[in-house]
CSV table of C-alpha atoms and ligand atoms in Angstrom, one decimal:
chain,number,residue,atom,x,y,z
A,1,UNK,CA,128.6,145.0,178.5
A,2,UNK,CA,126.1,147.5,176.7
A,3,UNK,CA,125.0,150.5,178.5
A,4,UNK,CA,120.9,149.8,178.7
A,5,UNK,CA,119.7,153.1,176.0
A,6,UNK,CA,117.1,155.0,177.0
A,7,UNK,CA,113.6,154.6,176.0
A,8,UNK,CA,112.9,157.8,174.0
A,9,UNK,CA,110.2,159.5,175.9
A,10,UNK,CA,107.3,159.1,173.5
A,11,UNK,CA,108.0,155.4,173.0
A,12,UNK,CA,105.0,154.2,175.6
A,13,UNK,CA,104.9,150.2,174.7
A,14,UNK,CA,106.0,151.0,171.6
A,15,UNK,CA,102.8,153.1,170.5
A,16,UNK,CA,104.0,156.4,170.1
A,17,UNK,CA,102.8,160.0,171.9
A,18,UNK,CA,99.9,160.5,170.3
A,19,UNK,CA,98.1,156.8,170.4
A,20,UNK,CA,99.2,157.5,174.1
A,21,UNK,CA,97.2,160.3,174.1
A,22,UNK,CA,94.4,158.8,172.2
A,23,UNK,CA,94.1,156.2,174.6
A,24,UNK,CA,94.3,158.2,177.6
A,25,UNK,CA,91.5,160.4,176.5
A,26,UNK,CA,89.0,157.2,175.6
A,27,UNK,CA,89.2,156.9,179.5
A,28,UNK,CA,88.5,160.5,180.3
A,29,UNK,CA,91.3,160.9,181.3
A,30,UNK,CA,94.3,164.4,180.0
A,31,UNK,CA,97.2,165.1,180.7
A,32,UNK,CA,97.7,168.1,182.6
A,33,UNK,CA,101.8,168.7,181.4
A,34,UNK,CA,100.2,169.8,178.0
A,35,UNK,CA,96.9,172.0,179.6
A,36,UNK,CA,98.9,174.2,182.3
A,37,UNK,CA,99.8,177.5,180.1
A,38,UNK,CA,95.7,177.5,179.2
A,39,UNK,CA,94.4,176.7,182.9
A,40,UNK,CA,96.9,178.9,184.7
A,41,UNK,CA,97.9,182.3,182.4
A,42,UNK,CA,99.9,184.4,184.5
A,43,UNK,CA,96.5,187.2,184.1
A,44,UNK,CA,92.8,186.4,183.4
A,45,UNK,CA,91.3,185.5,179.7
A,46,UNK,CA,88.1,185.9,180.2
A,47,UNK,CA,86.0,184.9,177.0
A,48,UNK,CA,83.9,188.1,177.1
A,49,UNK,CA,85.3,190.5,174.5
A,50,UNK,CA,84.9,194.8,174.7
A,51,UNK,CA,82.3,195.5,172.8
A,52,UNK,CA,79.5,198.4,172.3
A,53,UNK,CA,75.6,198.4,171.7
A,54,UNK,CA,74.1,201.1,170.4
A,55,UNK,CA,70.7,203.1,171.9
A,56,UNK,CA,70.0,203.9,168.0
A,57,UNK,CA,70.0,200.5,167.2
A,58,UNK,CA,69.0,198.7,170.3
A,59,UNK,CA,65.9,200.9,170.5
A,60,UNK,CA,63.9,200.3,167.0
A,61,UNK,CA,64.5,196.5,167.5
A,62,UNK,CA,63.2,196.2,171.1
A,63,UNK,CA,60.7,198.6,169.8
A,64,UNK,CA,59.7,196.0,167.1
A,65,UNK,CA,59.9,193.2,169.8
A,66,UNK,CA,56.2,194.3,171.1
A,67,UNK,CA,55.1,193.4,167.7
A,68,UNK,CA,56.6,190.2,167.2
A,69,UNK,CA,55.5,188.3,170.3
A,70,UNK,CA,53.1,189.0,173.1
A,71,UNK,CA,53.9,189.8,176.8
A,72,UNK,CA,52.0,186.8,177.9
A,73,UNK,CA,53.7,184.3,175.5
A,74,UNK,CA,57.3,185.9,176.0
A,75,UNK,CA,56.7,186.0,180.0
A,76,UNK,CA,59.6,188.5,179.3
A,77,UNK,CA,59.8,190.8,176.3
A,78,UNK,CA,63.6,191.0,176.6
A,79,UNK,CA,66.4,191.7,173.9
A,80,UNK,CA,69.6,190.1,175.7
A,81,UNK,CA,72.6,191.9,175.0
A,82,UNK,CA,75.0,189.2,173.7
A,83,UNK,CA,78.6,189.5,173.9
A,84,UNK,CA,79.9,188.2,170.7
A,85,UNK,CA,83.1,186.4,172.4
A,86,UNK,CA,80.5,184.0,174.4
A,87,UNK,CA,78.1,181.0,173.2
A,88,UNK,CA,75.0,183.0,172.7
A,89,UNK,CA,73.0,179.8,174.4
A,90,UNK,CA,74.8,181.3,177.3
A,91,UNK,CA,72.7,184.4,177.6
A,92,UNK,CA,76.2,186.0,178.6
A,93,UNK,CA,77.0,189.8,178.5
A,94,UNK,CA,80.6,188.4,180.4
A,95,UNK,CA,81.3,185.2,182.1
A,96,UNK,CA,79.1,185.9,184.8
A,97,UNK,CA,76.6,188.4,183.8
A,98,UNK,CA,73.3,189.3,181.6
A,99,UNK,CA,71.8,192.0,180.0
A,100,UNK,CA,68.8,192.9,178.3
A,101,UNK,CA,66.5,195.2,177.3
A,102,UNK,CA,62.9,195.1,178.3
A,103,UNK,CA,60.2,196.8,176.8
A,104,UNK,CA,56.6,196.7,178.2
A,105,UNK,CA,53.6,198.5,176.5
A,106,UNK,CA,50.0,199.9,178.6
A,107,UNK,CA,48.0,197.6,179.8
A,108,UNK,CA,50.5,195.0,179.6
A,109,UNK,CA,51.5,192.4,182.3
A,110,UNK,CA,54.7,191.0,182.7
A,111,UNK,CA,53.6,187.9,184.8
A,112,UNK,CA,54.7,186.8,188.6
A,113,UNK,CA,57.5,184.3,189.2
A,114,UNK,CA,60.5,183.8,191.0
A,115,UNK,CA,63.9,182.4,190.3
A,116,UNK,CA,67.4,182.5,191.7
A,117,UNK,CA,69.2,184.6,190.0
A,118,UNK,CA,69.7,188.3,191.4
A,119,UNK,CA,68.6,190.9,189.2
A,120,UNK,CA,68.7,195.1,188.9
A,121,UNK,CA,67.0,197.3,186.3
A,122,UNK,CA,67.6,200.6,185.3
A,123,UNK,CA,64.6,202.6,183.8
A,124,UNK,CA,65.4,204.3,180.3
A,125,UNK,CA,62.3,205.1,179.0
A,126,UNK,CA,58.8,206.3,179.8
A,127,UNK,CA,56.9,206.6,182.8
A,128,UNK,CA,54.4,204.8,185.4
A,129,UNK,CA,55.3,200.8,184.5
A,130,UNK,CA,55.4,199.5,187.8
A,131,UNK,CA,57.2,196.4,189.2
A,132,UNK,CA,55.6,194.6,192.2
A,133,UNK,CA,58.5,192.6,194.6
A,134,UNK,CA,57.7,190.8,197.5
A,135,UNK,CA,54.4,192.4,197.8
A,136,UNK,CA,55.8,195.9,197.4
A,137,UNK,CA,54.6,198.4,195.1
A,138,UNK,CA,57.3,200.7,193.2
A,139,UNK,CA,56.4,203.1,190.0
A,140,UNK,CA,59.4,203.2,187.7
A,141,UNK,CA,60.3,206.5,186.8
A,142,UNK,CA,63.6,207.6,184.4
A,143,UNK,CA,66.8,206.7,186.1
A,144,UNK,CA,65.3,204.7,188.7
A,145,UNK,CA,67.2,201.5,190.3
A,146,UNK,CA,65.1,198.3,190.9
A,147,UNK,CA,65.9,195.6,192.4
A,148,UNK,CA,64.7,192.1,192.4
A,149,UNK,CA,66.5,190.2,194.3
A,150,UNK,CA,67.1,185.9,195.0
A,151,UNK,CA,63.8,183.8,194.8
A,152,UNK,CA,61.4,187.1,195.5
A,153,UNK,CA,58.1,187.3,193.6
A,154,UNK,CA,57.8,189.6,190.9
A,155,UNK,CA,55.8,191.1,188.6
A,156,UNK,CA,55.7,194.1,186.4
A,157,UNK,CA,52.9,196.0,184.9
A,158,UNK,CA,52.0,199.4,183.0
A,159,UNK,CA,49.1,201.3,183.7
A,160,UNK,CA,51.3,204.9,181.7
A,161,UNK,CA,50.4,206.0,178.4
A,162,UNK,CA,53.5,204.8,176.6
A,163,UNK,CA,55.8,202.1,176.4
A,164,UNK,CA,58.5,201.5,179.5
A,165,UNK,CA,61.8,200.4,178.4
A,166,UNK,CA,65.0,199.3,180.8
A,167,UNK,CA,68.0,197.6,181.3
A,168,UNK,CA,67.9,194.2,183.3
A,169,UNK,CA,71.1,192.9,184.8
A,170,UNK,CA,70.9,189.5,186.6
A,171,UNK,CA,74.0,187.2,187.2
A,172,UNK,CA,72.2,184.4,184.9
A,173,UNK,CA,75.9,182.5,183.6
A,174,UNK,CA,77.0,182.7,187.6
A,175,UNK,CA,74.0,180.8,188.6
A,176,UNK,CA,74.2,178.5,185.8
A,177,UNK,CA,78.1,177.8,186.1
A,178,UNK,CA,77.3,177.1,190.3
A,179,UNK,CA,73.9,174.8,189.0
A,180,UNK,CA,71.8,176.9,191.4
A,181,UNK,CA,69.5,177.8,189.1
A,182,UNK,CA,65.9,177.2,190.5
A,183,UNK,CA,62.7,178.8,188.8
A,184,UNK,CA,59.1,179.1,189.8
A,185,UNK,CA,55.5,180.7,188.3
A,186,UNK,CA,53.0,181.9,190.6
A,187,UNK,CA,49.8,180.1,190.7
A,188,UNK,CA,48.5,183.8,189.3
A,189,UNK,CA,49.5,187.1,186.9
A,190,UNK,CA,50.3,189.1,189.4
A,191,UNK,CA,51.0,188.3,193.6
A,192,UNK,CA,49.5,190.1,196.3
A,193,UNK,CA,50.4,194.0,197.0
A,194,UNK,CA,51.0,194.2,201.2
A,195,UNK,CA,52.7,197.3,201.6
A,196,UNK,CA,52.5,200.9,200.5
A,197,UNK,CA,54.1,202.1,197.6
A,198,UNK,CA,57.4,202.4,197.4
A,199,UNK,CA,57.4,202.0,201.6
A,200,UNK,CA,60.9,200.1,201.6
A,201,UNK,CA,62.3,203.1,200.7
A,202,UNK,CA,61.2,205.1,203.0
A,203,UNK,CA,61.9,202.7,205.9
A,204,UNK,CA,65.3,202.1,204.9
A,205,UNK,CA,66.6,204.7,202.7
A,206,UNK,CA,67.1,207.5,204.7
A,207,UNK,CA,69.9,206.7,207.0
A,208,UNK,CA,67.0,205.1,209.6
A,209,UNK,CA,65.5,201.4,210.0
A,210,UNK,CA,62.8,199.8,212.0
A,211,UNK,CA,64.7,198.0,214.4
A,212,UNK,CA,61.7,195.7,215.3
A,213,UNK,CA,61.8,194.2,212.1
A,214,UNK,CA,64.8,191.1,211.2
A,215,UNK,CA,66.1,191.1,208.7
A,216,UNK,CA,68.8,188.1,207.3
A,217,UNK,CA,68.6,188.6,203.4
A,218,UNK,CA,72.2,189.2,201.8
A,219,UNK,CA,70.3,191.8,199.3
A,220,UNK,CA,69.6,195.6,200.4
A,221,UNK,CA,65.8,195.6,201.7
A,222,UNK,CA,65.4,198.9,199.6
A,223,UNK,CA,63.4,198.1,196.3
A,224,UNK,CA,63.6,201.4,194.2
A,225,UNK,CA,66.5,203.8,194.7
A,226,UNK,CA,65.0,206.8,192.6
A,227,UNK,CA,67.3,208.9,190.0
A,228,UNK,CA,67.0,212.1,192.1
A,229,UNK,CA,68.5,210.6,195.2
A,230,UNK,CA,71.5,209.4,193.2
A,231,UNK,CA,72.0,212.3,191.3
A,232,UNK,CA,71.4,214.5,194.4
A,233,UNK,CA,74.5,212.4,196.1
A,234,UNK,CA,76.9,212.7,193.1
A,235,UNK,CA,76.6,216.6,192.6
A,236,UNK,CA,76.9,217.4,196.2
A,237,UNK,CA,79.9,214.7,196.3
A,238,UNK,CA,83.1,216.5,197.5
A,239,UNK,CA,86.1,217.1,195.5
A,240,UNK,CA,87.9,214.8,197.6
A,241,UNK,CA,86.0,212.1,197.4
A,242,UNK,CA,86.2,212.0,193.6
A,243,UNK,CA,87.8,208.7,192.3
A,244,UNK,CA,91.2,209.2,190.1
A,245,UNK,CA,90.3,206.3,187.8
A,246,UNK,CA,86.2,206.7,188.0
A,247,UNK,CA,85.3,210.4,188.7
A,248,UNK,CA,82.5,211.0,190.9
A,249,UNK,CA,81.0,207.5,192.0
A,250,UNK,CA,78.3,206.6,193.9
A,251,UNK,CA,77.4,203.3,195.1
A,252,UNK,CA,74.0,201.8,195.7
A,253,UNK,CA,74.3,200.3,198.8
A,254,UNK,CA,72.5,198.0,201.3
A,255,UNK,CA,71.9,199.7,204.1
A,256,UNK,CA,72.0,197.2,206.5
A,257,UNK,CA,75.4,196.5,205.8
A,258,UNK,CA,77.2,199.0,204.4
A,259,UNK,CA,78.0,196.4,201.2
A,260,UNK,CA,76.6,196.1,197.3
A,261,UNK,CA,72.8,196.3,196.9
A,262,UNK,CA,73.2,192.7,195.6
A,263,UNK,CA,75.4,189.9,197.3
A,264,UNK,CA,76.5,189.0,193.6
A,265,UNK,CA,76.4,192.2,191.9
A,266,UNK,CA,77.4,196.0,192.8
A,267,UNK,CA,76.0,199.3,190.8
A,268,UNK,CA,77.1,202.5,190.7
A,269,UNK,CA,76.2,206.2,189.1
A,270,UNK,CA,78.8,208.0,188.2
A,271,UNK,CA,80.1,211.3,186.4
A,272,UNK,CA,83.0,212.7,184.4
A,273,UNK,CA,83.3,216.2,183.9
A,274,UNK,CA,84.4,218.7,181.2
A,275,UNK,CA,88.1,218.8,181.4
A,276,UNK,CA,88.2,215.3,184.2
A,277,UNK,CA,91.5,213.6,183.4
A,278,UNK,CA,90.7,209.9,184.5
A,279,UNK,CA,93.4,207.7,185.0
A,280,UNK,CA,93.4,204.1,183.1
A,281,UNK,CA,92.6,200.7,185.3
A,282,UNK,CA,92.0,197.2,185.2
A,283,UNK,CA,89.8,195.0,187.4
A,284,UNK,CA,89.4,191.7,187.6
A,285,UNK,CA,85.9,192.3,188.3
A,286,UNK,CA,83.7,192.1,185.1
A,287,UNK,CA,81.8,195.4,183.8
A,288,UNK,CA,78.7,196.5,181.8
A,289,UNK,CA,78.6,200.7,181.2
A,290,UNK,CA,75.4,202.6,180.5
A,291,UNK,CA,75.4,206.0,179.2
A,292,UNK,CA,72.7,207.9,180.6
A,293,UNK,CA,73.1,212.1,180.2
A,294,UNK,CA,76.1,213.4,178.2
A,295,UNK,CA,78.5,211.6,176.0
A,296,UNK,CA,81.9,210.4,176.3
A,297,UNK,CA,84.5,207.5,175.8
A,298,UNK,CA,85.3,204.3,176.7
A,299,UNK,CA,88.4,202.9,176.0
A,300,UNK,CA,89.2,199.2,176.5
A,301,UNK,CA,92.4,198.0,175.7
A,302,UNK,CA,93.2,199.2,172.1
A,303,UNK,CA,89.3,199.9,171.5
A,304,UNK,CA,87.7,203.6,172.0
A,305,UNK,CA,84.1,203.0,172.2
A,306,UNK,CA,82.2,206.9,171.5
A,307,UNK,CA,79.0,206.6,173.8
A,308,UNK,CA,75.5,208.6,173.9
A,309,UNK,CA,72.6,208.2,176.4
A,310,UNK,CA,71.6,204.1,176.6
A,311,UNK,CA,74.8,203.0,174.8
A,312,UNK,CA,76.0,199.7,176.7
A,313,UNK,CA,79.8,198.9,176.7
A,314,UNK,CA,81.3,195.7,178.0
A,315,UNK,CA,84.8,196.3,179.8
A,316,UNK,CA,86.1,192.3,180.2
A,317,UNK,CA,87.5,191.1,183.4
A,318,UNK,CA,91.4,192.4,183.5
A,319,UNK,CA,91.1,194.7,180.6
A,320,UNK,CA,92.7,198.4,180.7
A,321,UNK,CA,89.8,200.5,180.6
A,322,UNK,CA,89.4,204.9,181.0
A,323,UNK,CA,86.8,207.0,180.8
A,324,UNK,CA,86.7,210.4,179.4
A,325,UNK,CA,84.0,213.1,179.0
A,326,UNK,CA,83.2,214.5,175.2
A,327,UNK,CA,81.6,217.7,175.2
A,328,UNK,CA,80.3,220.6,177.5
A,329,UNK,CA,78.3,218.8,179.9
A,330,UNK,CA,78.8,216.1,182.4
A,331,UNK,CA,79.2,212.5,181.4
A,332,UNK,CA,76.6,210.4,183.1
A,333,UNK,CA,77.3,207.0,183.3
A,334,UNK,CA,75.7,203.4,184.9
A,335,UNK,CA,77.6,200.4,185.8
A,336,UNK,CA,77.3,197.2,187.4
A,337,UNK,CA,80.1,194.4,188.0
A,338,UNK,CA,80.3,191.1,189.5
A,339,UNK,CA,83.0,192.5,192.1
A,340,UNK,CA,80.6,191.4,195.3
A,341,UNK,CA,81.7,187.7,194.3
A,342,UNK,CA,85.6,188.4,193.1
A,343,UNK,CA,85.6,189.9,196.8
A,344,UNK,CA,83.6,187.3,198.4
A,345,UNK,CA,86.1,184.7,197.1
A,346,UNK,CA,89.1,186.5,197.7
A,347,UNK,CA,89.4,187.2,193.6
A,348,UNK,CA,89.2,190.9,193.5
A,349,UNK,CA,92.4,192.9,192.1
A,350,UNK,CA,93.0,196.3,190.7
A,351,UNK,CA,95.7,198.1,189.6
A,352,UNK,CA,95.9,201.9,188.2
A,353,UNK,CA,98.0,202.2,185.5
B,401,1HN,C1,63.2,188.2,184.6
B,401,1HN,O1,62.4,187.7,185.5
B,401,1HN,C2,63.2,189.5,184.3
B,401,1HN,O2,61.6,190.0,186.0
B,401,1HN,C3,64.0,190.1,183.4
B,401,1HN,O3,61.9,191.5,184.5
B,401,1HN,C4,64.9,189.3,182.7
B,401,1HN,C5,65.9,187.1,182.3
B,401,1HN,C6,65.9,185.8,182.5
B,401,1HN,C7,65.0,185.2,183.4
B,401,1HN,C8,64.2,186.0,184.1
B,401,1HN,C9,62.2,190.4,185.0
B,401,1HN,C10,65.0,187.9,183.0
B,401,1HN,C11,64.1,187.4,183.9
C-alpha cells in the first residue's frame, strides 16, 4: 500500500493560490490569513502624516481667496488645510479632523445653515466679524474661542473695518466615516438674534448657571470663550499644576459637566516658557497645533517643525511629539484633538517617554 501524499497547500482543485484568490475575490469575498499584520499592527498607522503650514504662506493665499470667489457663492470662504498623507476629497487635516482658514471681508455675510458636524474657531485676525449661533450674538475679537456646535444655526457677518480671519476645526472625516452627515440652509441670510450679546457667557462662564433652565446638549452652552479669560487662567496657573509633557494647559471646558467644550473634540491654550524642559509623549488621540504669541518647536517623530504666530502643525495619532520654547518670551500655543471620542470609546492611551 502507498501512503495517500499530501495535497500541497496551494493546489485548490488543481488551480493554484492565486486563481484561488482571484476567484474568491469575484465573490467579495478575502482572505483574512493574508490581511491581519495591516488590520491589526501592534500600534496605530494612522494615514495622517506630521506636517506644518505656514502663517507666511497660508495668509497671502486666503488673502487672495476674497478675490477669487464671493462670500455668497462660496457660502464659506475657507482654505482647508490638507494633510498631504490623506485623499484631499477627504477634507482631512487627520483621520478624523478639519481645518481651514476662513477669511471674511466688511459688509460680508457668511450665510445661515446648519449641519452635523461640531465645529470651533479660533480668531487670528482683525476685529468686530461676528458669528450668530442659535440666536446668540458674539463679536469675535483676537484669540477668541467659538463654538458652533451639532445641527445649531449659524451665521457669520462683519460690520469692522478690515478683513476677519480664523481657524475652523470641525470633525468633518468623523462624521463622514459614521454617515451622520446631515446639512441644512436656512430659508434666509441670517436667523433671528434672541438673546443679548455674548449672554451665554455670562450665564455660564463664571462658575454660576441658571438652574431654571435644562439643559441636555453634549456641547458646553458657552458660545465665545474670550482670549483674556484664557490667558488670565494660564498665567495665574500654579507651578504645580503645570503639565511635564505640555507646560501650562488650560482646557476649555463645558461647564455643565466638567468634560471637553465639544463631545467630539477638546481645545486647549497652552504655554512653554524660556528655559521649560518638556518631556516627549504620544497619544493616540489626533492633534492640530496653532502658534499664537512666541515661537518655538515641534518635534514629531524625527521631524522638528520651527513655528511662529498662526503656524499649524499636525502631530498624527501615536506619534512622539515635544514641545519646546525658542526665544525670550513665552510660547503660546492652540490645540485641539479628537481625544473626547478615543475616551468615549475606550481608545484613549498615552505614554511619556
Ligand atoms: C462651516 O459651516 C463653517 O460656519 C466653516 O464657518 C467651515 C466647513 C465645512 C462645512 C461647513 C462655518 C465649514 C463649514
Amino acid at each position: 500500500m502507498t501512503a495517500t501524499k499530501p495535497r500541497p497547500a496551494n493546489e485548490h482543485h488543481g488551480g493554484g493560490e492565486s486563481e484561488y484568490f482571484e476567484r474568491v475575490r469575484s465573490k467579495s469575498m478575502g482572505p483574512l490569513w493574508k490581511a491581519m499584520g495591516n488590520l491589526m499592527p501592534l500600534t496605530p498607522r494612522p494615514r495622517e502624516v506630521p506636517y506644518q503650514w505656514k502663517w507666511s504662506e497660508i495668509r497671502d493665499l486666503v488673502y487672495e481667496s476674497a478675490k477669487v470667489v464671493r462670500v455668497e457663492d462660496a457660502v464659506r470662504r475657507v482654505l482647508m488645510l490638507l494633510n498631504p498623507g490623506i485623499p484631499p476629497e477627504q477634507a482631512a487635516v487627520t483621520q478624523t479632523l478639519y481645518a481651514g482658514i476662513q477669511i471674511i471681508l466688511p459688509g460680508e455675510v457668511a450665510p445661515a445653515h446648519r449641519h452635523t458636524p461640531n465645529a470651533l474657531r479660533f480668531v487670528m485676525e482683525g476685529e468686530g466679524a461676528f458669528t450668530t449661533v442659535e440666536g446668540e450674538k458674539t463679536i469675535l475679537r483676537k484669540g477668541d474661542v467659538v463654538t458652533t456646535p451639532n445641527w445649531t444655526w449659524h451665521d457669520h457677518g462683519n460690520d469692522a473695518k478690515g478683513p476677519v480671519v480664523w481657524l475652523d476645526a470641525l470633525d468633518i472625516p468623523l462624521v463622514n466615516a459614521l454617515s451622520g452627515m446631515f446639512y441644512e440652509d436656512y430659508p434666509q441670510k441670517t436667523h433671528p438674534v434672541r438673546d443679548a450679546t455674548n449672554s451665554s457667557q455670562r450665564s455660564y462662564g463664571r462658575g454660576l448657571r441658571p438652574t431654571g433652565e435644562v439643559r441636555n446638549t453634549a456641547y458646553s452652552p458657552i458660545l465665545n470663550y474670550t482670549f483674556g479669560s484664557a490667558q488670565e487662567a494660564l498665567e495665574t496657573q500654579p507651578s504645580g499644576a503645570w503639565s511635564p509633557t505640555d507646560g501650562r494647559v488650560v482646557e476649555y471646558l463645558n461647564p455643565l459637566t466638567g468634560g471637553p467644550i465639544l463631545p467630539t473634540m477638546d481645545a486647549f491654550l497652552q504655554r512653554v516658557d524660556p528655559g521649560m524642559t518638556l518631556r516627549s509623549h504620544r497619544q493616540s488621540s489626533s492633534k492640530i497645533l496653532m502658534g499664537v504669541e512666541g515661537e518655538g518647536t515641534v518635534e514629531v517623530e524625527n521631524e522638528v517643525f520651527r513655528w511662529k504666530p498662526f503656524d499649524v502643525m499636525v502631530v498624527p495619532a501615536w506619534a512622539k511629539h515635544r514641545l519646546t520654547c525658542v526665544g525670550r518670551s513665552p510660547a503660546v500655543l492652540f490645540s485641539y484633538t479628537n481625544a473626547p471620542v478615543m475616551r468615549a470609546l475606550q481608545l484613549y492611551r498615552e505614554a511619556v517617554l
